[in-house]
Amino acid sequence: MRILGIETSCDETAASVVRDGRVIESSVVASQADLHRRFGGVVPELASRKHIERLLPVIDEALEKAGVTLRDLDALSVTCGPGLVGALAVGVAAAKSLALSLDLPLVGVNHLEGHIYAAFLTEPDLAFPALALVVSGAHTDLVAVSDHAQYRTLGRTRDDAAGEAFDKVARAMGLGYPGGPEIDRLARTGDPRTVPLPAPMPFRRRSGRIDDSLEFSFSGIKTAALRALHAAARADGQFKADLAAGFQRVVVDVLVDKSMRAAQSLGVKTVMLVGGVAANTWLRAEMQRACAAAGCRLVVPPPSLCSDNAAMIAAAAFYRLRRGGGSDLGLGASSDLSLEQTPNNSLA
Amino acid sequence: MRILAIETATSLGSVALLQDSETVAVISEFVPRRHLEWLAPALQRLLGSAGWTVAQVEAVAVSTGPGSFTSLRIGIATASAWARARGIPAAGVPTLAAVALGTQAAGAVCAMMDVRRGEVAAAVYAGGGAARPIVDEVVGPVERVLRQLPAGPLTFSGDALAGYAEVIAGMRPDAVLAPRAQWYPTAVSVGRLGWERLSRGEHNDLYRLWPRYVRSPVDQA
Ligand SMILES: [Zn+2]
């Protein structure tokens, strides 16, 4: 079964052709990051305008790279939330039009579910039950995955998403946007012990209080990092590298620690690390180390499948269709869609 | 030529099928902020009501604005994806021309739409369904736009009349105001204007079929 995936939830216009939920025949991503950079974040109306300019060329490029035509497709899939509603609407409208005019099934996919299915593109025979940490510029969600499409959200962020905190600290340090990769790069030359930052959860444990919650909060550590930056007598290159390393270490420690406690309490042996921040080298290494120590198998997609892409959407759609699921032409777009909600009305 | 026409610039969603310039079927419904959910099922119902198959449609016509940016994009993304999938031409049509065509008037028509933020977009068309404006699209506060219009009898139409009828009547005592039922552009007008273009051999490059925006994206929030 060959599925075309479409993703327009934020600032990437993406299309992909995936066969049987596991073979990526093409995956094209047109990033708008360069356009939003000077505003320090995504401008929704600008994103929507770029999506309608780029979507058809991106779809054509995906078909061409896969060596197929629209006639070779068996289904259409599209992200229908969560995300920017005006941006999502462009992809959903195009996908529905293609489904209607080609008489093909349509699957509306939850963006978070898409991120989780990037792990199945990496390891199709991934064993259940599993734990997924979805961590990006918009999300920090710990999710128990007992089977295909069986989700229970264990914890999410109360304020900033991890990637959002990276972006804001990077911006204050005068680094580029998006900030995650910049901090990651800078942190390699820094010493994480030089700039003292409060480590929210391990700190509490050392002090004797136990934080049992699987909820996240990154605004405190972000504020502490910004305060340290402003208080620094000389915020030179080495200071910034040390601050980046210290900030990154605290964030990664929290993500890894809560993930491992969740894995332990659920008794799962498979951990998926997905979403844009999963491209962070420190996070990947630390999660790998912790999983090995706990006897868990860690599945981390390559960076190209961690950041927003349409292959993950087509992959998620395959498993939904295989169970008889799908969406009807009344599919809408939602800024806020939880994993427990099935996108739109119909079936599984 | 069998034409599928789509109009989503205002809260009146409208879809139609035309044989050349003759209406075969039409569905028009008020769907404020529901265009995305409404459009594809409406197209499916429309084809069913006329007994047409998808493969029988030979061209697509679509309203390109001014209007609500998000709903315009929903209509245009639908039109261009359809045209791409079926390998048929698509023709974009200015929404103000569709408003003018849908307005019954003895002489010239000023089509005026509310583009929010205290501004209107307007253009003047000779009567009788002329596709080319006498006065090209102007955007701005209603008083300024009215001062830019030529003197003489004019019939005003469009959704800007909902908020600005009094200002228009005050500044132009000779103005005729069209009845409310004619203010909203319909897919029938879009289809006729599309047919005019298509019959001349004109159509849009699908990679450049975009809305006509009245302001910059960063101004929008
Ligand atoms: Zn994402």
XYZ file of C-alpha atoms and ligand atoms in Angstrom:
570
model
C 0.000 0.000 0.000
C 1.441 3.338 -1.130
C 0.445 6.433 0.847
C 1.130 10.111 0.165
C 1.676 12.058 3.389
C 1.178 15.816 3.724
C 2.380 17.912 6.676
C 1.755 21.669 7.075
C 1.171 22.084 10.823
C 3.893 24.632 11.519
C 6.727 26.055 9.431
C 7.696 23.054 7.300
C 5.841 22.232 4.088
C 6.339 18.501 3.617
C 5.189 15.631 1.411
C 6.300 12.021 1.317
C 5.529 8.724 -0.363
C 5.731 5.718 1.984
C 5.065 2.082 1.089
C 3.517 -0.277 3.645
C 4.302 2.033 6.521
C 7.990 1.206 6.353
C 9.642 2.016 3.017
C 10.239 5.730 2.490
C 10.151 6.191 -1.284
C 10.589 9.946 -0.928
C 10.444 12.591 1.780
C 10.556 16.262 0.811
C 10.650 19.039 3.419
C 10.624 22.736 2.446
C 11.601 24.599 5.594
C 10.483 28.179 6.195
C 12.899 28.666 9.107
C 14.853 31.248 7.083
C 11.705 33.380 6.673
C 10.651 33.308 10.315
C 14.164 33.791 11.693
C 14.073 37.577 11.725
C 10.872 37.496 13.791
C 12.434 35.104 16.339
C 9.571 32.642 15.947
C 6.885 31.407 13.610
C 4.512 34.078 12.235
C 1.262 32.144 11.601
C -0.048 34.148 8.618
C 3.356 34.075 6.936
C 3.528 30.297 7.457
C 0.082 29.798 5.886
C 1.040 31.902 2.853
C 4.199 29.913 2.285
C 2.335 26.626 2.606
C -0.061 27.456 -0.212
C 2.831 28.632 -2.389
C 4.929 25.533 -1.795
C 2.559 22.634 -1.215
C 1.852 21.631 -4.820
C 5.521 21.883 -5.910
C 6.540 19.873 -2.819
C 3.939 17.172 -3.568
C 5.113 16.995 -7.185
C 8.723 16.714 -6.056
C 7.843 13.897 -3.639
C 6.037 11.976 -6.399
C 8.878 12.552 -8.835
C 11.556 11.418 -6.372
C 9.521 8.300 -5.604
C 9.153 7.672 -9.340
C 5.369 7.441 -9.086
C 2.323 9.441 -10.197
C -0.868 10.295 -8.299
C -2.461 7.266 -10.028
C -0.055 4.948 -8.196
C -1.273 6.044 -4.767
C -3.570 3.963 -2.577
C -4.408 6.594 0.059
C -3.882 10.192 1.172
C -2.832 11.217 4.663
C -2.499 14.615 6.249
C -1.736 16.210 9.613
C -4.983 17.644 11.009
C -3.696 18.854 14.412
C -2.351 19.946 16.758
C -0.707 22.946 15.094
C -1.464 26.335 13.570
C -5.047 26.120 12.304
C -4.530 28.313 9.234
C -1.417 26.353 8.283
C -3.080 22.970 8.851
C -6.074 24.070 6.735
C -3.934 24.344 3.582
C -2.726 20.746 3.847
C -6.096 19.338 4.894
C -7.944 21.124 2.042
C -5.439 19.855 -0.536
C -5.490 16.288 0.846
C -9.286 16.161 0.842
C -9.434 17.493 -2.711
C -6.960 14.840 -3.858
C -8.889 12.102 -2.033
C -12.190 13.198 -3.589
C -10.910 13.776 -7.115
C -8.875 10.539 -7.176
C -11.463 8.515 -5.212
C -8.932 7.383 -2.597
C -9.201 6.855 1.172
C -8.205 9.747 3.441
C -6.540 9.572 6.852
C -6.278 12.586 9.158
C -3.256 12.075 11.414
C -2.483 13.573 14.816
C 0.899 15.306 14.538
C 2.103 13.746 17.809
C 1.112 10.317 16.574
C 3.121 11.078 13.461
C 6.212 11.801 15.567
C 5.740 8.481 17.388
C 5.452 6.628 14.071
C 8.807 7.991 12.980
C 10.103 5.337 15.395
C 8.254 2.640 13.414
C 9.909 3.870 10.226
C 13.209 3.320 12.031
C 12.218 -0.014 13.554
C 9.069 -1.523 12.002
C 8.944 -4.448 14.427
C 9.141 -2.319 17.535
C 7.785 -4.213 20.566
C 4.823 -3.126 22.701
C 4.244 -1.953 25.342
C 6.495 1.040 24.854
C 7.096 4.508 26.174
C 7.422 7.537 23.912
C 8.986 10.872 24.787
C 7.742 13.381 22.205
C 9.927 16.429 22.596
C 9.928 19.424 20.243
C 9.492 23.165 20.027
C 5.796 22.740 20.773
C 5.587 19.552 22.836
C 7.104 17.699 25.767
C 4.862 14.664 26.227
C 5.523 11.328 27.923
C 3.198 8.768 26.389
C 2.508 5.129 27.244
C 1.910 3.213 23.993
C 0.356 -0.177 24.736
C -0.368 -1.073 21.108
C -0.876 0.624 17.750
C -2.964 3.759 18.377
C -3.363 2.941 22.084
C -2.029 5.980 23.909
C -2.084 7.287 27.449
C -0.417 10.632 28.103
C 1.471 10.346 31.394
C 2.809 13.872 31.603
C 3.359 16.989 29.579
C 4.843 20.405 30.116
C 3.032 22.887 32.334
C 4.643 25.857 30.588
C 7.306 25.990 27.889
C 8.031 22.989 25.675
C 11.673 21.877 25.926
C 12.428 23.071 22.404
C 10.752 26.407 23.122
C 13.051 26.908 26.137
C 16.053 26.122 23.906
C 14.833 28.697 21.366
C 14.320 31.431 23.962
C 17.700 30.925 25.646
C 19.424 30.783 22.250
C 17.705 34.004 21.201
C 18.851 35.800 24.380
C 22.414 34.629 23.687
C 22.226 36.067 20.188
C 22.308 32.660 18.525
C 20.265 31.785 15.464
C 16.760 30.424 15.134
C 15.772 27.662 15.657
C 17.910 27.639 18.781
C 18.143 23.932 19.616
C 20.846 22.997 17.105
C 22.790 26.202 17.960
C 22.866 25.402 21.688
C 23.763 21.802 20.925
C 26.738 22.943 18.838
C 27.900 25.596 21.289
C 27.560 23.273 24.293
C 30.218 20.941 22.867
C 32.923 23.475 23.733
C 31.451 24.377 27.132
C 31.776 23.036 30.659
C 28.319 22.339 32.154
C 29.620 22.784 35.741
C 30.880 26.345 35.339
C 27.589 28.258 35.443
C 25.490 27.085 38.380
C 21.853 26.591 37.404
C 19.135 25.090 39.585
C 18.382 21.581 38.343
C 14.646 21.357 39.020
C 14.070 17.701 39.686
C 17.422 16.109 40.646
C 17.930 19.133 42.914
C 14.724 18.381 44.732
C 15.715 14.774 45.146
C 19.087 15.660 46.653
C 17.334 17.993 49.017
C 15.261 15.072 50.228
C 11.997 15.988 48.559
C 10.795 13.666 45.877
C 9.197 14.906 42.692
C 7.058 11.961 41.623
C 5.247 13.869 38.959
C 5.777 13.109 35.287
C 4.816 16.671 34.429
C 7.513 18.941 33.030
C 8.280 22.593 33.633
C 11.028 24.433 31.793
C 10.222 28.061 32.446
C 12.134 28.111 35.760
C 15.369 26.812 34.287
C 14.931 29.078 31.265
C 14.540 32.112 33.514
C 17.573 31.054 35.586
C 19.659 30.756 32.430
C 18.530 34.179 31.205
C 19.297 35.671 34.633
C 22.782 34.128 34.633
C 23.353 35.552 31.162
C 22.327 39.067 32.165
C 24.284 38.925 35.438
C 27.499 37.779 33.771
C 30.303 40.330 34.006
C 31.631 39.222 30.652
C 29.276 37.209 28.463
C 32.092 36.199 26.121
C 32.256 33.177 23.862
C 33.463 30.790 26.554
C 30.820 31.957 29.035
C 28.095 31.385 26.461
C 29.443 27.929 25.682
C 29.493 27.081 29.394
C 25.971 28.422 29.856
C 24.710 26.489 26.830
C 26.298 23.317 28.203
C 24.885 23.872 31.694
C 21.396 24.692 30.447
C 21.361 21.771 28.056
C 22.540 19.375 30.752
C 19.767 20.340 33.161
C 17.071 20.019 30.509
C 18.431 16.688 29.300
C 18.742 15.371 32.876
C 15.087 16.120 33.540
C 13.923 14.553 30.272
C 15.991 11.407 30.793
C 15.190 11.025 34.478
C 11.419 11.322 34.063
C 11.428 9.056 31.021
C 13.317 6.332 32.874
C 11.079 6.574 35.930
C 8.019 6.284 33.668
C 9.547 3.306 31.839
C 10.335 1.631 35.134
C 6.879 2.157 36.625
C 5.207 0.857 33.460
C 7.626 -2.043 33.163
C 8.245 -1.292 29.490
C 11.392 -2.420 27.701
C 11.141 -0.148 24.663
C 11.636 3.613 24.746
C 11.042 5.882 21.729
C 12.714 9.276 21.671
C 11.008 11.371 18.981
C 10.309 14.973 17.929
C 12.627 17.781 16.860
C 14.584 17.957 20.126
C 15.388 14.223 19.780
C 18.013 15.403 17.274
C 19.964 16.874 20.223
C 23.209 14.905 20.483
C 23.485 15.135 24.258
C 19.916 13.965 24.762
C 20.440 11.013 22.431
C 23.640 9.987 24.191
C 22.267 10.357 27.719
C 19.030 8.548 26.904
C 21.039 5.763 25.297
C 23.188 5.420 28.400
C 20.185 5.403 30.751
C 18.280 2.873 28.658
C 21.274 0.563 28.473
C 21.622 0.741 32.262
C 17.931 -0.072 32.708
C 17.950 -2.876 30.160
C 15.637 -0.979 27.807
C 15.853 -0.760 24.060
C 16.001 2.834 22.813
C 14.631 3.705 19.392
C 15.648 7.143 18.094
C 14.874 8.045 14.489
C 17.574 9.802 12.465
C 17.413 13.620 12.772
C 15.623 13.938 9.397
C 12.716 11.917 10.820
C 12.787 13.658 14.216
C 12.039 17.123 12.881
C 8.697 17.683 11.158
C 8.289 15.596 8.016
C 5.499 13.889 6.077
C 6.930 10.349 6.038
C 5.914 9.948 9.685
C 2.370 11.051 8.777
C 2.090 8.513 5.963
C 3.504 5.812 8.267
C 0.945 6.532 11.000
C -1.811 6.505 8.362
C -0.764 3.045 7.167
C -1.302 1.475 10.591
C -4.620 3.290 11.001
C -5.887 2.121 7.598
C -4.721 -1.426 8.284
C -7.083 -1.497 11.254
C -9.958 -0.235 9.101
C -9.638 3.377 10.221
C -9.740 6.545 8.203
C -11.382 9.940 7.965
C -14.273 11.228 5.919
C -14.316 14.338 3.745
C -15.659 16.399 6.654
C -12.184 16.307 8.241
C -11.248 19.611 9.872
C -8.117 21.054 11.482
C -7.581 21.550 15.195
C -4.988 23.606 17.045
C -5.379 21.402 20.076
C -5.794 17.678 19.527
C -4.763 15.177 22.175
C -3.358 11.755 21.354
C -6.346 10.117 22.988
C -8.694 11.796 20.487
C -9.084 10.105 17.113
C -8.771 12.772 14.424
C -12.269 13.371 13.082
C -15.420 11.357 13.147
C -15.090 8.041 11.424
C -13.922 4.601 12.480
C -10.939 3.289 14.428
C -16.895 22.858 -21.255
C -17.924 21.379 -17.891
C -16.750 23.681 -15.110
C -16.521 23.202 -11.340
C -16.620 26.566 -9.535
C -15.580 27.323 -5.943
C -16.255 30.476 -3.916
C -14.942 30.717 -0.313
C -13.967 34.386 0.091
C -16.818 35.236 2.477
C -18.823 33.320 5.056
C -21.183 32.272 2.233
C -19.549 29.100 0.928
C -20.676 28.375 -2.606
C -19.944 25.657 -5.172
C -21.419 25.246 -8.640
C -21.272 23.181 -11.799
C -21.624 24.947 -15.135
C -21.898 23.857 -18.736
C -20.020 26.761 -20.343
C -21.828 29.745 -18.788
C -25.051 27.882 -17.922
C -25.628 26.780 -14.323
C -26.192 23.046 -13.899
C -26.175 22.825 -10.094
C -25.299 25.079 -7.183
C -25.003 24.833 -3.394
C -24.600 28.017 -1.308
C -24.585 27.921 2.487
C -23.487 30.223 5.283
C -20.552 28.422 6.848
C -18.677 30.985 8.992
C -15.313 29.467 10.019
C -16.498 26.068 8.757
C -15.277 26.229 5.136
C -12.701 23.476 5.643
C -15.180 20.931 7.004
C -17.877 22.020 4.545
C -16.169 22.297 1.157
C -15.227 18.744 0.107
C -18.545 17.164 1.220
C -20.384 20.002 -0.568
C -18.484 19.232 -3.784
C -19.395 15.569 -3.423
C -23.107 16.430 -2.931
C -22.969 18.841 -5.857
C -21.594 16.257 -8.280
C -24.156 13.739 -7.036
C -27.055 16.158 -7.516
C -26.059 16.797 -11.137
C -25.204 13.175 -11.852
C -21.693 14.169 -12.912
C -18.627 12.034 -12.236
C -15.315 13.504 -11.143
C -13.858 12.557 -14.529
C -16.449 14.640 -16.405
C -15.261 17.936 -14.925
C -13.074 19.655 -17.534
C -11.937 22.807 -15.699
C -11.974 24.465 -12.279
C -12.754 28.115 -11.509
C -11.982 29.647 -8.125
C -12.420 32.962 -6.365
C -9.033 34.474 -5.438
C -10.034 37.352 -3.170
C -10.057 39.759 -1.524
C -11.666 37.977 1.391
C -10.838 35.978 4.494
C -7.254 34.738 3.999
C -7.768 31.314 5.549
C -11.003 30.510 3.724
C -9.575 31.764 0.415
C -6.638 29.400 0.870
C -9.042 26.528 1.575
C -10.847 27.177 -1.723
C -7.677 27.693 -3.723
C -5.832 24.667 -2.269
C -8.897 22.584 -3.120
C -9.104 23.966 -6.659
C -5.419 23.597 -7.467
C -5.127 20.094 -5.982
C -8.200 19.033 -7.965
C -6.838 20.490 -11.210
C -3.461 18.824 -10.596
C -5.050 15.448 -9.815
C -7.311 15.449 -12.876
C -4.860 17.162 -15.228
C -7.358 19.939 -16.077
C -6.938 23.752 -16.184
C -7.820 26.092 -13.316
C -8.852 29.732 -13.659
C -8.653 32.221 -10.799
C -11.293 34.941 -10.683
C -11.233 38.246 -8.723
C -13.890 38.105 -6.014
C -14.970 41.723 -6.607
C -15.794 40.832 -10.242
C -17.967 37.983 -8.955
C -19.774 40.389 -6.599
C -20.415 42.802 -9.505
C -21.667 40.038 -11.785
C -24.097 38.838 -9.121
C -25.563 42.327 -8.694
C -28.522 43.450 -10.811
C -27.999 47.047 -11.877
C -28.953 49.372 -14.722
C -25.445 50.836 -15.000
C -22.051 50.521 -13.404
C -21.520 48.529 -10.176
C -19.110 49.299 -7.364
C -18.291 45.992 -5.652
C -17.054 46.662 -2.128
C -15.922 44.118 0.429
C -15.157 44.540 4.111
C -11.504 43.494 4.543
C -11.520 44.246 8.324
C -9.382 46.623 10.334
C -11.635 49.483 9.249
C -10.805 48.990 5.583
C -12.686 48.043 2.428
C -11.611 46.804 -0.997
C -13.547 48.123 -3.971
C -13.568 48.074 -7.770
C -16.031 49.460 -10.338
C -17.407 47.401 -13.209
C -19.532 48.453 -16.171
C -22.955 46.782 -16.036
C -23.886 43.632 -17.897
C -21.293 41.338 -16.344
C -18.157 42.954 -17.744
C -15.090 41.139 -16.431
C -12.717 44.106 -16.623
C -13.061 46.865 -14.045
C -13.464 50.539 -14.984
C -11.729 51.332 -11.685
C -9.170 48.802 -10.467
C -9.189 47.406 -6.949
C -8.526 50.040 -4.252
C -8.055 49.224 -0.572
C -8.375 51.614 2.366
C -10.768 53.310 4.792
C -14.215 53.611 3.204
C -14.179 57.435 3.036
C -10.873 57.460 1.173
C -12.001 54.730 -1.222
C -15.270 56.569 -1.940
C -13.369 59.757 -2.823
C -11.400 57.809 -5.447
C -14.514 56.663 -7.313
C -15.778 58.447 -10.450
C -18.817 60.727 -10.208
C -22.145 59.605 -11.661
C -24.729 56.971 -10.806
C -23.345 53.808 -9.218
C -24.952 50.732 -7.725
C -23.056 49.599 -4.607
C -22.904 45.946 -3.640
C -20.812 43.610 -1.497
C -20.561 42.667 2.176
C -19.059 46.086 3.056
C -22.635 47.411 2.854
C -23.391 45.598 6.117
C -21.185 48.058 7.990
C -20.824 51.042 5.679
C -24.207 51.568 3.948
C -24.782 54.821 5.862
C -21.365 56.235 5.083
C -21.818 55.386 1.397
C -25.304 56.962 1.244
C -23.993 60.010 3.129
C -21.053 60.635 0.807
C -22.861 59.672 -2.411
C -26.520 60.734 -2.217
C -27.112 59.347 -5.730
C -25.888 55.860 -4.792
C -28.162 52.857 -5.317
C -27.622 50.169 -2.690
C -28.106 46.582 -3.886
C -30.335 44.316 -1.796
C -28.536 42.135 0.762
C -29.227 38.932 -1.192
C -26.844 40.170 -3.911
C -23.949 41.197 -1.649
C -22.230 37.845 -1.416
C -20.273 36.446 -4.361
C -21.503 33.034 -5.516
C -19.849 30.174 -7.373
C -22.251 30.738 -10.279
C -20.621 34.133 -10.923
C -17.161 32.641 -10.356
C -17.961 29.889 -12.876
C -19.181 32.383 -15.506
C -16.123 34.597 -15.119
C -13.927 31.491 -15.154
C -15.605 30.333 -18.357
C -14.900 33.712 -19.978
C -11.199 33.284 -19.247
C -11.072 29.595 -20.145
C -12.921 30.118 -23.430
C -10.205 32.616 -24.374
C -7.641 29.909 -23.681
C -6.527 31.525 -20.414
C -5.786 29.627 -17.223
C -3.482 29.890 -14.213
C -0.108 28.295 -13.569
C -1.100 25.978 -10.676
C 2.169 26.765 -8.885
C 1.157 30.428 -8.755
C -2.547 30.252 -8.009
C -2.615 32.173 -4.720
C -4.999 34.533 -2.904
C -4.981 38.298 -3.522
C -3.930 39.570 -0.106
C -4.827 43.086 0.971
C -2.055 43.389 3.553
C 1.322 42.001 4.546
C 1.523 38.809 6.631
C 3.169 40.430 9.652
C 0.460 43.112 9.748
C -2.138 40.481 10.155
C -2.044 39.415 13.822
Zn 6.425 18.377 15.321
